[in-house]
PDB file of C-alpha atoms in Angstrom:
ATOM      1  CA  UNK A   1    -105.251 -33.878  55.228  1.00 58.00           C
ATOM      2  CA  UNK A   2    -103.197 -32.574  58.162  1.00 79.00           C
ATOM      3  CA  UNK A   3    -100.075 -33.850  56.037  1.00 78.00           C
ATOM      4  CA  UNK A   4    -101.212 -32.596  53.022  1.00 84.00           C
ATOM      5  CA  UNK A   5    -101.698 -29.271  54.061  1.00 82.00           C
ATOM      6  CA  UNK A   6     -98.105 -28.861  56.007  1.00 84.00           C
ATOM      7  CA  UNK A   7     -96.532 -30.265  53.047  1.00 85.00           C
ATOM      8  CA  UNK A   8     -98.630 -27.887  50.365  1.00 86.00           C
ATOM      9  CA  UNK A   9     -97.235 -25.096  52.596  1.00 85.00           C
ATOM     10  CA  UNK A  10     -93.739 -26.245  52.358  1.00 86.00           C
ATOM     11  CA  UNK A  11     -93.762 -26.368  48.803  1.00 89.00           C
ATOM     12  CA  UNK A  12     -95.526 -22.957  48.324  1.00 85.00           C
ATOM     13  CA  UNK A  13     -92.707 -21.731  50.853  1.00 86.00           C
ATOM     14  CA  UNK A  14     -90.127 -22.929  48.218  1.00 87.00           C
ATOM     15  CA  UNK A  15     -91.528 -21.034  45.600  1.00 85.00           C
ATOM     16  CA  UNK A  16     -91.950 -17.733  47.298  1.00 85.00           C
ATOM     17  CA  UNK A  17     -88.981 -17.531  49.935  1.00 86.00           C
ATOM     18  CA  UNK A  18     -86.352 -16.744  47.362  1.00 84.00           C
ATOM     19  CA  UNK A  19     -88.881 -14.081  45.502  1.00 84.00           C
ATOM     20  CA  UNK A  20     -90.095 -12.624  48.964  1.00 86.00           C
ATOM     21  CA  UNK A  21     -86.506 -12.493  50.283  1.00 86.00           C
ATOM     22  CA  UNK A  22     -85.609  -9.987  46.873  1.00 87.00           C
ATOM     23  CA  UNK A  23     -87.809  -8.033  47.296  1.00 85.00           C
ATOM     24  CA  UNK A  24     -87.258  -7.108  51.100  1.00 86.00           C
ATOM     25  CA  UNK A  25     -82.967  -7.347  50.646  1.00 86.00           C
ATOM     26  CA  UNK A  26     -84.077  -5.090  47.082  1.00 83.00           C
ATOM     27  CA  UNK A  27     -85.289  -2.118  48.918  1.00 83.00           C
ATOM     28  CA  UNK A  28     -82.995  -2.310  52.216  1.00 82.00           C
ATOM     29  CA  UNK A  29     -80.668  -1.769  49.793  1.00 80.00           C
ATOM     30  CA  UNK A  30     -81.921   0.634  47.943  1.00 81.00           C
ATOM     31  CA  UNK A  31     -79.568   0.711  44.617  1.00 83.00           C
ATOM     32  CA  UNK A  32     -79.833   4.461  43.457  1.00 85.00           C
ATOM     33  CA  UNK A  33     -80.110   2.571  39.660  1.00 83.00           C
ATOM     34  CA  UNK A  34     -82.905   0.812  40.215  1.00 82.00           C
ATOM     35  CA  UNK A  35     -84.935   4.065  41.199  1.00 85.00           C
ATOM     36  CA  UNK A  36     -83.168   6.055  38.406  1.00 86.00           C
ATOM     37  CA  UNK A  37     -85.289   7.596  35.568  1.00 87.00           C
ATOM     38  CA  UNK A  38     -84.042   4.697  33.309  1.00 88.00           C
ATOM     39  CA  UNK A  39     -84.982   2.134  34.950  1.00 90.00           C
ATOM     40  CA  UNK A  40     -88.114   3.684  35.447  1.00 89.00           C
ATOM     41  CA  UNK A  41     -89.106   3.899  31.892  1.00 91.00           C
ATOM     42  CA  UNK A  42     -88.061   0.682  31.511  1.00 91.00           C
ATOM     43  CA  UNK A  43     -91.179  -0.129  34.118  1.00 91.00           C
ATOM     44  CA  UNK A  44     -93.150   1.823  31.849  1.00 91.00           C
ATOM     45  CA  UNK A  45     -92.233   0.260  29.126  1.00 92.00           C
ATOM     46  CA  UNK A  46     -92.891  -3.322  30.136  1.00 92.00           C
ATOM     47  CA  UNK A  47     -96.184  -2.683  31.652  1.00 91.00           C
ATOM     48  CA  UNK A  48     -97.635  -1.081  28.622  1.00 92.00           C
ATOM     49  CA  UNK A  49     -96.332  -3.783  26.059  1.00 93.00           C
ATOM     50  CA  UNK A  50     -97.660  -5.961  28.200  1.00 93.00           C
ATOM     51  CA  UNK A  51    -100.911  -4.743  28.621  1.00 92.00           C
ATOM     52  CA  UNK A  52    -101.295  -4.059  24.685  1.00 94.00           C
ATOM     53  CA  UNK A  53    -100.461  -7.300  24.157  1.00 95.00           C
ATOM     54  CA  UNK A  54    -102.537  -8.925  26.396  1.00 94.00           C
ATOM     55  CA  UNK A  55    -105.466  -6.658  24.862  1.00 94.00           C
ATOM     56  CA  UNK A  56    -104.336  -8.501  21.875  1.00 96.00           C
ATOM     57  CA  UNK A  57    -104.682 -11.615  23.130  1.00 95.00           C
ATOM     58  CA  UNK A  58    -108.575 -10.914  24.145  1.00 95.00           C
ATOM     59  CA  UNK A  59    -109.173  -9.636  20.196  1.00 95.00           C
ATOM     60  CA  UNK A  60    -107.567 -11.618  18.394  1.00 95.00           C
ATOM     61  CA  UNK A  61    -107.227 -15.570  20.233  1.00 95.00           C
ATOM     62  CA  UNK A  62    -110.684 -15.622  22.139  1.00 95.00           C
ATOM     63  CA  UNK A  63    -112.000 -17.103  18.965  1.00 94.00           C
ATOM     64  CA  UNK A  64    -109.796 -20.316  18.461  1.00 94.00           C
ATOM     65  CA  UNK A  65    -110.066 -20.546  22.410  1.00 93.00           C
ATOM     66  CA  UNK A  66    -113.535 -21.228  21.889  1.00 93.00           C
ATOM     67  CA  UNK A  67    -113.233 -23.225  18.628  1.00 92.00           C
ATOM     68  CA  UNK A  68    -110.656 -25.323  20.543  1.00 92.00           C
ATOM     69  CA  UNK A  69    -113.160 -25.930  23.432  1.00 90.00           C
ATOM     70  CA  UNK A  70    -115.826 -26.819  20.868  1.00 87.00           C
ATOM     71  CA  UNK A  71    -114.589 -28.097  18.001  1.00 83.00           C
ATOM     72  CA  UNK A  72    -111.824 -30.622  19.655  1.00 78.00           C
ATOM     73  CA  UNK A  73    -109.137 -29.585  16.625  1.00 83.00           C
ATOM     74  CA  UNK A  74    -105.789 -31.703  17.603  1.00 87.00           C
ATOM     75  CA  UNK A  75    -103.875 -30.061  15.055  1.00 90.00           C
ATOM     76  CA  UNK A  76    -104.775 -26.338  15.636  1.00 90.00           C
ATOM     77  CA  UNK A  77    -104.695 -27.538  19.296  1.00 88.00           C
ATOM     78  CA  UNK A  78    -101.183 -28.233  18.559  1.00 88.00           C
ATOM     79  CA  UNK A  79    -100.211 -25.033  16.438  1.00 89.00           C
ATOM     80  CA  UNK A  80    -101.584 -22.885  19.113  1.00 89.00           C
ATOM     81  CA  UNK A  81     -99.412 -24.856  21.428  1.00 87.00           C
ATOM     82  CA  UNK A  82     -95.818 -24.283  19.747  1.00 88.00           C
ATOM     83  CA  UNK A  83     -94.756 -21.152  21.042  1.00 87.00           C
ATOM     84  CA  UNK A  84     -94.736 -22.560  24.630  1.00 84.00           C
ATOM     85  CA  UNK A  85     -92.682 -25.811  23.302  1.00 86.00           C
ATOM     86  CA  UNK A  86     -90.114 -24.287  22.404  1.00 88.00           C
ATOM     87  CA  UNK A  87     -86.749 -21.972  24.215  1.00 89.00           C
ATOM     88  CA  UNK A  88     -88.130 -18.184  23.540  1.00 89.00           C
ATOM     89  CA  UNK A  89     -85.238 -17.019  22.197  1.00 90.00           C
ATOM     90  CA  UNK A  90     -86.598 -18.557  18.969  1.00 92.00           C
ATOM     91  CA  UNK A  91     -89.398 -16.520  18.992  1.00 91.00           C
ATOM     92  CA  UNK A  92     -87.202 -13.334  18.642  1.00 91.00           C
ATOM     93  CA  UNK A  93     -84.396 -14.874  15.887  1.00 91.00           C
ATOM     94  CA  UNK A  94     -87.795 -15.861  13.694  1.00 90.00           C
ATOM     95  CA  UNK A  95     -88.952 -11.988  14.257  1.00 90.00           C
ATOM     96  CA  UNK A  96     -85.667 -11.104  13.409  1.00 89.00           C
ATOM     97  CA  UNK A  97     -85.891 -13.170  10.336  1.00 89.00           C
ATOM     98  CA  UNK A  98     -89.411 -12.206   9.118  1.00 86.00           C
ATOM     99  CA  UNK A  99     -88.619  -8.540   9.346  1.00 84.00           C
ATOM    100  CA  UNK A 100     -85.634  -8.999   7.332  1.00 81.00           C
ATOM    101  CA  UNK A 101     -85.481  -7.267   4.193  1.00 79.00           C
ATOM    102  CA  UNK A 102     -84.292 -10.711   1.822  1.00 78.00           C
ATOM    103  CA  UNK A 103     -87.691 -12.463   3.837  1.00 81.00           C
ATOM    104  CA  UNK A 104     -90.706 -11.834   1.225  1.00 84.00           C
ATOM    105  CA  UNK A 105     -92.892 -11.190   4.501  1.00 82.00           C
ATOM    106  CA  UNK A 106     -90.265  -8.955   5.735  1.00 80.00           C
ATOM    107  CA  UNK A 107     -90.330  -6.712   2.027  1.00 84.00           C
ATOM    108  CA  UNK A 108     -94.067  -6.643   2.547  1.00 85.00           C
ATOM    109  CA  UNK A 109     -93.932  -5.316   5.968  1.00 83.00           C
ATOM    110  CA  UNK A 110     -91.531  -2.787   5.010  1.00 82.00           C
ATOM    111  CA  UNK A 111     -94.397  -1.570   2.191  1.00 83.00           C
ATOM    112  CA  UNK A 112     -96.807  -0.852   5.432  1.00 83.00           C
ATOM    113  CA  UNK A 113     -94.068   0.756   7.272  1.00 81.00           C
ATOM    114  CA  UNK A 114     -93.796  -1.927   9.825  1.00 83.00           C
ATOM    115  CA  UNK A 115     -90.751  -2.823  11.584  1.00 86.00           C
ATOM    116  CA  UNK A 116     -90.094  -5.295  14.343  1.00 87.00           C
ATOM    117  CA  UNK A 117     -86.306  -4.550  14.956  1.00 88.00           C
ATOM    118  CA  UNK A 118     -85.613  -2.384  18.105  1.00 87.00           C
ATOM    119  CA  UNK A 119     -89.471  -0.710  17.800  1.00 90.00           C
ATOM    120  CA  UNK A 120     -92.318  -1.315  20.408  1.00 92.00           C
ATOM    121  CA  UNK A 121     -94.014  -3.284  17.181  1.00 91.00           C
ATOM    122  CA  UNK A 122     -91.325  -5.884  17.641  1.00 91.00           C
ATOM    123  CA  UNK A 123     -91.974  -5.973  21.701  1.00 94.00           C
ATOM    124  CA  UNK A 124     -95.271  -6.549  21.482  1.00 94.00           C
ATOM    125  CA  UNK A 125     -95.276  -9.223  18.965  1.00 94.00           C
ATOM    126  CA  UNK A 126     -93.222 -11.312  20.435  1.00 94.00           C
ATOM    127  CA  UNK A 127     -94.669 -10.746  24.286  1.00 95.00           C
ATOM    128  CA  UNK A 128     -97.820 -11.781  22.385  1.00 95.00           C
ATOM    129  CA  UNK A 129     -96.678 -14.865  21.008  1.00 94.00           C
ATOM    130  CA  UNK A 130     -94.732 -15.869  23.892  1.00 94.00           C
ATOM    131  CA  UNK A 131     -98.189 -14.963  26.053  1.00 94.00           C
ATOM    132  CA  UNK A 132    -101.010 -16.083  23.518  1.00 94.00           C
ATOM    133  CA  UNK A 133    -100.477 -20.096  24.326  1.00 94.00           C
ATOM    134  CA  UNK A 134    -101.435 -18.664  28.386  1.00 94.00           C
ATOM    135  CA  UNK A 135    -104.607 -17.214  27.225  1.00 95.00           C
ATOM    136  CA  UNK A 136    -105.725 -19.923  25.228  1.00 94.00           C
ATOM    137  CA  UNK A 137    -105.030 -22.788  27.739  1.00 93.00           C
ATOM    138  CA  UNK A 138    -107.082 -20.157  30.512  1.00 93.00           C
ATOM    139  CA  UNK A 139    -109.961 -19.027  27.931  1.00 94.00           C
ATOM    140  CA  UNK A 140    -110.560 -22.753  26.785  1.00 93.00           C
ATOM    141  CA  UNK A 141    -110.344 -24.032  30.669  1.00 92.00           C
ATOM    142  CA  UNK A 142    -113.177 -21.603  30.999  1.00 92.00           C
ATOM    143  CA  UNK A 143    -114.727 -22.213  27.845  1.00 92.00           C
ATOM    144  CA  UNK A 144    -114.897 -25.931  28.646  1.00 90.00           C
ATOM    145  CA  UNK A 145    -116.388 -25.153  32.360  1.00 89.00           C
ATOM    146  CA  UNK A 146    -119.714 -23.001  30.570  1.00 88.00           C
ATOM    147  CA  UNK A 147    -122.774 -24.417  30.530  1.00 86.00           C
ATOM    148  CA  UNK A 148    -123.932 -25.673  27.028  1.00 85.00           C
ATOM    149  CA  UNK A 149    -127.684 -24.839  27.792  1.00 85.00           C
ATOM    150  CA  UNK A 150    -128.215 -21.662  26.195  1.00 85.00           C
ATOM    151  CA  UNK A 151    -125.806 -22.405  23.276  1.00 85.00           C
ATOM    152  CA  UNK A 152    -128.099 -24.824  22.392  1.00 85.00           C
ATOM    153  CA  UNK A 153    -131.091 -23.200  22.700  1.00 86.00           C
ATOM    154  CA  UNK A 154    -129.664 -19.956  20.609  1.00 86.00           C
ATOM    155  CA  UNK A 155    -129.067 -22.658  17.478  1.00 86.00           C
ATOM    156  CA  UNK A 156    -131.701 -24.341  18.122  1.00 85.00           C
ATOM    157  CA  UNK A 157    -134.037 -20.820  16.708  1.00 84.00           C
ATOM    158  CA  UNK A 158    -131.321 -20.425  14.178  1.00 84.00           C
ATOM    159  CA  UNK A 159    -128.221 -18.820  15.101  1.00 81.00           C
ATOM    160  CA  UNK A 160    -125.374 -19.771  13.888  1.00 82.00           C
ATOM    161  CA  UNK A 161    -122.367 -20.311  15.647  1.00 83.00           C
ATOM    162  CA  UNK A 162    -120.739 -16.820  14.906  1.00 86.00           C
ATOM    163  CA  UNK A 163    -123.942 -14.942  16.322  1.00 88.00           C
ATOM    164  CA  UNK A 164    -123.769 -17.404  19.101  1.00 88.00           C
ATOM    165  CA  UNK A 165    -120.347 -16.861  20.459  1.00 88.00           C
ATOM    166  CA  UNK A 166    -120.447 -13.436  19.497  1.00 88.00           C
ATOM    167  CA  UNK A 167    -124.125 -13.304  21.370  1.00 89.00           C
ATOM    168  CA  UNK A 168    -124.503 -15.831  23.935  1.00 88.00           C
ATOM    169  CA  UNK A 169    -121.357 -17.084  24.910  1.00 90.00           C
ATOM    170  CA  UNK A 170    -118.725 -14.025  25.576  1.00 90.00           C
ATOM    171  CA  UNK A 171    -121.448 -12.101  27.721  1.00 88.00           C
ATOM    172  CA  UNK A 172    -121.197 -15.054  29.657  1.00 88.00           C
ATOM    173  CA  UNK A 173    -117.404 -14.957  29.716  1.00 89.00           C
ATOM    174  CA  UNK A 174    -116.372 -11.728  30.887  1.00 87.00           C
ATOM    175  CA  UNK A 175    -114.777 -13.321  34.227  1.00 87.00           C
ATOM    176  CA  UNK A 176    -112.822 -15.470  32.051  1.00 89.00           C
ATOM    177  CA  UNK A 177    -111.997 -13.082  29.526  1.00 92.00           C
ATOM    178  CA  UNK A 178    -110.295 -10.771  31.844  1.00 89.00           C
ATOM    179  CA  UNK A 179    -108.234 -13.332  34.486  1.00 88.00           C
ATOM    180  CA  UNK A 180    -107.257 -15.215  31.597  1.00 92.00           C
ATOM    181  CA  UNK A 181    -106.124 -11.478  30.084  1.00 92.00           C
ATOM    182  CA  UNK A 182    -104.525 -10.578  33.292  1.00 88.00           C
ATOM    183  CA  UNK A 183    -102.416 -13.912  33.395  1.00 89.00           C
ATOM    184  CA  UNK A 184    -101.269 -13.453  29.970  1.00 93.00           C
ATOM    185  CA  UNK A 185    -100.010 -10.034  31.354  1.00 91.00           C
ATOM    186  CA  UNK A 186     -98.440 -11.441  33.806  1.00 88.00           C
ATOM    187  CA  UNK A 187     -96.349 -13.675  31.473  1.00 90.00           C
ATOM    188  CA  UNK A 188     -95.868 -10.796  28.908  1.00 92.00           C
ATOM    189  CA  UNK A 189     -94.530  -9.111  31.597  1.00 90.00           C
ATOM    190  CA  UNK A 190     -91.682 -11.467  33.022  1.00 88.00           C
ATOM    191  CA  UNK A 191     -90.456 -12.425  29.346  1.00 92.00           C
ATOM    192  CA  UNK A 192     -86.560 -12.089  28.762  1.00 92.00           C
ATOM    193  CA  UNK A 193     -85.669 -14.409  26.118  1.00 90.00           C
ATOM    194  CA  UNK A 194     -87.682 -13.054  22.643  1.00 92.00           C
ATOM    195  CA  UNK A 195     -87.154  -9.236  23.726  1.00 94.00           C
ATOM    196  CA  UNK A 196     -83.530  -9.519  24.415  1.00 93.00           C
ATOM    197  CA  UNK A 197     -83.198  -9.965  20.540  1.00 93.00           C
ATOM    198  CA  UNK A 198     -86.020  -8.626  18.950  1.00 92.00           C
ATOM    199  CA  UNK A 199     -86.175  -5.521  21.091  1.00 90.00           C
ATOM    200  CA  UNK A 200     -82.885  -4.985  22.976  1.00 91.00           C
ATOM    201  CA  UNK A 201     -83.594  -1.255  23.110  1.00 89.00           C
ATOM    202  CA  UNK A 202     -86.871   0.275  21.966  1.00 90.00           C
ATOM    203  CA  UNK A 203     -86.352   3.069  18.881  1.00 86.00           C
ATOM    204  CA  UNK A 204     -89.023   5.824  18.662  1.00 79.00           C
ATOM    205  CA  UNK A 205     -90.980   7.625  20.704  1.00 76.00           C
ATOM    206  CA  UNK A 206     -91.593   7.994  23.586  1.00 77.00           C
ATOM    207  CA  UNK A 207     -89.433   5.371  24.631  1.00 83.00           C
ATOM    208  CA  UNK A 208     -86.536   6.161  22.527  1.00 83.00           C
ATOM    209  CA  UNK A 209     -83.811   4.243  23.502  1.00 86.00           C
ATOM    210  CA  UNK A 210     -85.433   2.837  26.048  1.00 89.00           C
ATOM    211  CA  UNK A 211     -84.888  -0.982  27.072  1.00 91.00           C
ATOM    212  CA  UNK A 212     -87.581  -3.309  28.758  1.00 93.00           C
ATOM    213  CA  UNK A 213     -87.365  -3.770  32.881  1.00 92.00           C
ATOM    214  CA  UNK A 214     -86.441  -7.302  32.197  1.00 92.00           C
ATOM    215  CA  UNK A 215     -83.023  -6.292  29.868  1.00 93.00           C
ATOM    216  CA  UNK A 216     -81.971  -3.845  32.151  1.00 92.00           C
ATOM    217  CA  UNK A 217     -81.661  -5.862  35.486  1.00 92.00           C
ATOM    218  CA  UNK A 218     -79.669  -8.305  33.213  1.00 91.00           C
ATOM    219  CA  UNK A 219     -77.811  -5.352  32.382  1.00 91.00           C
ATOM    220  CA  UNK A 220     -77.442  -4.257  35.899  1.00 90.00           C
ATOM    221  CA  UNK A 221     -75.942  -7.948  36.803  1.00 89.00           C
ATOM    222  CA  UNK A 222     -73.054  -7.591  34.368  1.00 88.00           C
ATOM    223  CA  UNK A 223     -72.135  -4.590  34.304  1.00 88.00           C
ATOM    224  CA  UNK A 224     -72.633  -3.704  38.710  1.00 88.00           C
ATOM    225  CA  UNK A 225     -73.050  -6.690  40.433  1.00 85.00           C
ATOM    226  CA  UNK A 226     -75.793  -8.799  42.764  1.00 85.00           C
ATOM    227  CA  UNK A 227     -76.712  -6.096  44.845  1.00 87.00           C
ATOM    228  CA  UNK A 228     -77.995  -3.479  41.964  1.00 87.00           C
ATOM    229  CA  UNK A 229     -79.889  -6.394  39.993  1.00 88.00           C
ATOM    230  CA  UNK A 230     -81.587  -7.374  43.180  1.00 90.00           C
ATOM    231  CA  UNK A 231     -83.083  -3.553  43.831  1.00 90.00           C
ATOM    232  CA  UNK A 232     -84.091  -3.237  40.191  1.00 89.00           C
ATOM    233  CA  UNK A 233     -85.850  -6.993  40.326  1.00 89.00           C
ATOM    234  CA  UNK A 234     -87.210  -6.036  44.016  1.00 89.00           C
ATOM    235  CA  UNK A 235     -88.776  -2.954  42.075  1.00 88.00           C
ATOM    236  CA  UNK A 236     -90.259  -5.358  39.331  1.00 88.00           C
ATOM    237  CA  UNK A 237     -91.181  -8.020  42.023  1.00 87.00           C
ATOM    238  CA  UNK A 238     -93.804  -5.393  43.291  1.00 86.00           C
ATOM    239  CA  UNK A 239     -94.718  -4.581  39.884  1.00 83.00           C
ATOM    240  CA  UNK A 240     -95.433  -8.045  39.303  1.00 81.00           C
ATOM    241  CA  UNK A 241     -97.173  -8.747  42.887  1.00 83.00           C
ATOM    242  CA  UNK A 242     -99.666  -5.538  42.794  1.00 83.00           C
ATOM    243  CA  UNK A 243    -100.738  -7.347  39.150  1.00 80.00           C
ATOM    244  CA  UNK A 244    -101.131 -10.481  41.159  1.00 79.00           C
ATOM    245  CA  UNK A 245    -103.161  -9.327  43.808  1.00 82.00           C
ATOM    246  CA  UNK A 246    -105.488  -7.464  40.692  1.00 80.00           C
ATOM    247  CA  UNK A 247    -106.152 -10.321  39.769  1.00 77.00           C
ATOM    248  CA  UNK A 248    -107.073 -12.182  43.111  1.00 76.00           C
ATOM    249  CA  UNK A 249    -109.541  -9.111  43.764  1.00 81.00           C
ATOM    250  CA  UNK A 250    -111.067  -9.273  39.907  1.00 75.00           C
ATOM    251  CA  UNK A 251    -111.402 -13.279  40.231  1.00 69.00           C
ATOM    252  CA  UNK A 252    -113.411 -12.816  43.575  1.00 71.00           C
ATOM    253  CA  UNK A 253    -115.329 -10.011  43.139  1.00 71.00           C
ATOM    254  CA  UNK A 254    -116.315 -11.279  39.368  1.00 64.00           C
ATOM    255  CA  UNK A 255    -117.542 -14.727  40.857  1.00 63.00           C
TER     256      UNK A 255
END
């Protein structure tokens, strides 16, 4: 176990060196851009897409995370799973495509003023596709874990399964409900690939003109080099690491 353990620290050492070492170089440095107003927003910005979309997640996939832990469904088990199969960039060109005005879907969106292009509609979808196959795998996980007992007993004086989950089950799943939200978050937050089509820049207030945290430090590489990407990610490193330790609280204290 001795062995074990040195090695399990060595490999958690790879992981969070390079991360760790960011975000101390990030804010010796200090980069007057990654502190600027912009930027800023663009913090904003991210953290409340992400949240809405992880609030999202809890309404509208807690449902076929359940089903999935019940009912065993290989092809919506599969369906669910696509999103996380495939490079995210995808995710935004098939946005892009559905809110086209030649895509029937696109023409019907259009009649209920919906618009995904450059609008913080289009950010959140796509940070809740990209972070809806998270919350699944973590709601069913949990879902799977529950004990059966009073299920059972709730149909066995006539509920049906609606009134149970709806009843028995998510009172029993709060815990779950909210790491499993919180990791979805997590992964909303970090995404790149989708946004940096769908939702480049964000049109409309009150971020108008505004791009996500993510596109920026990109931008910040190209257009001024290492050392103003690494302040701006250093910034977004302890963005991401105050969620993390949320959720390490939350998990103990709801156990």
């Amino acid at each position: 176990m001795n062995w074990i353990k040195v090695i399990s620290i060595f490999s958690a050492l790879l992981l969070s060196v390079p991360v760790l070492y960011i975000l101390v170089e990030g804010f010796a440095i200090r980069s007057p851009q990654a502190f600027s107003s912009s930027f800023l927003e663009g913090v904003e910005l991210s953290l409340l897409s992400s949240i809405t979309a992880a609030v999202i997640d809890v309404i509208v996939f807690t449902p076929l995370a359940y089903y999935l832990s019940r009912g065993r469904d290989p092809v919506v088990d599969t369906l669910a799973d696509v999103p996380a199969s495939i490079p995210h960039p995808i995710v935004g060109v098939a946005l892009v495509f559905l809110d086209a005005s030649y895509s029937p879907v696109g023409r019907f969106l259009q009649t209920l003023g919906i618009n995904f292009f450059d609008t913080f509609q289009g950010l959140v979808a796509a940070l809740v596709i990209v972070s809806a196959p998270i919350y699944v795998r973590g709601m069913r996980s949990y879902f799977d874990a529950l004990p059966r007992s009073y299920e059972n007993y709730a149909m066995s004086l006539g509920a049906g399964p609606l009134r149970t989950f709806a009843y028995v089950v998510l009172p029993e799943s709060l815990r779950g409900v909210v790491l499993s939200a919180l990791t979805s978050m997590s992964r909303a937050l970090s995404e790149f690939g989708s946004i940096a089509i769908i939702a480049y820049y964000v049109l409309g207030q009150p971020f108008n003109g505004v791009s996500p945290a993510s596109i920026q430090i990109y931008n910040y590489y190209g257009y001024y080099g290492p050392q103003v990407a690494i302040s701006a990610s250093a910034v977004m490193i302890l963005a991401g690491l105050v969620l993390l330790v949320v959720i390490k609280i939350l998990g103990l204290r709801l156990r």
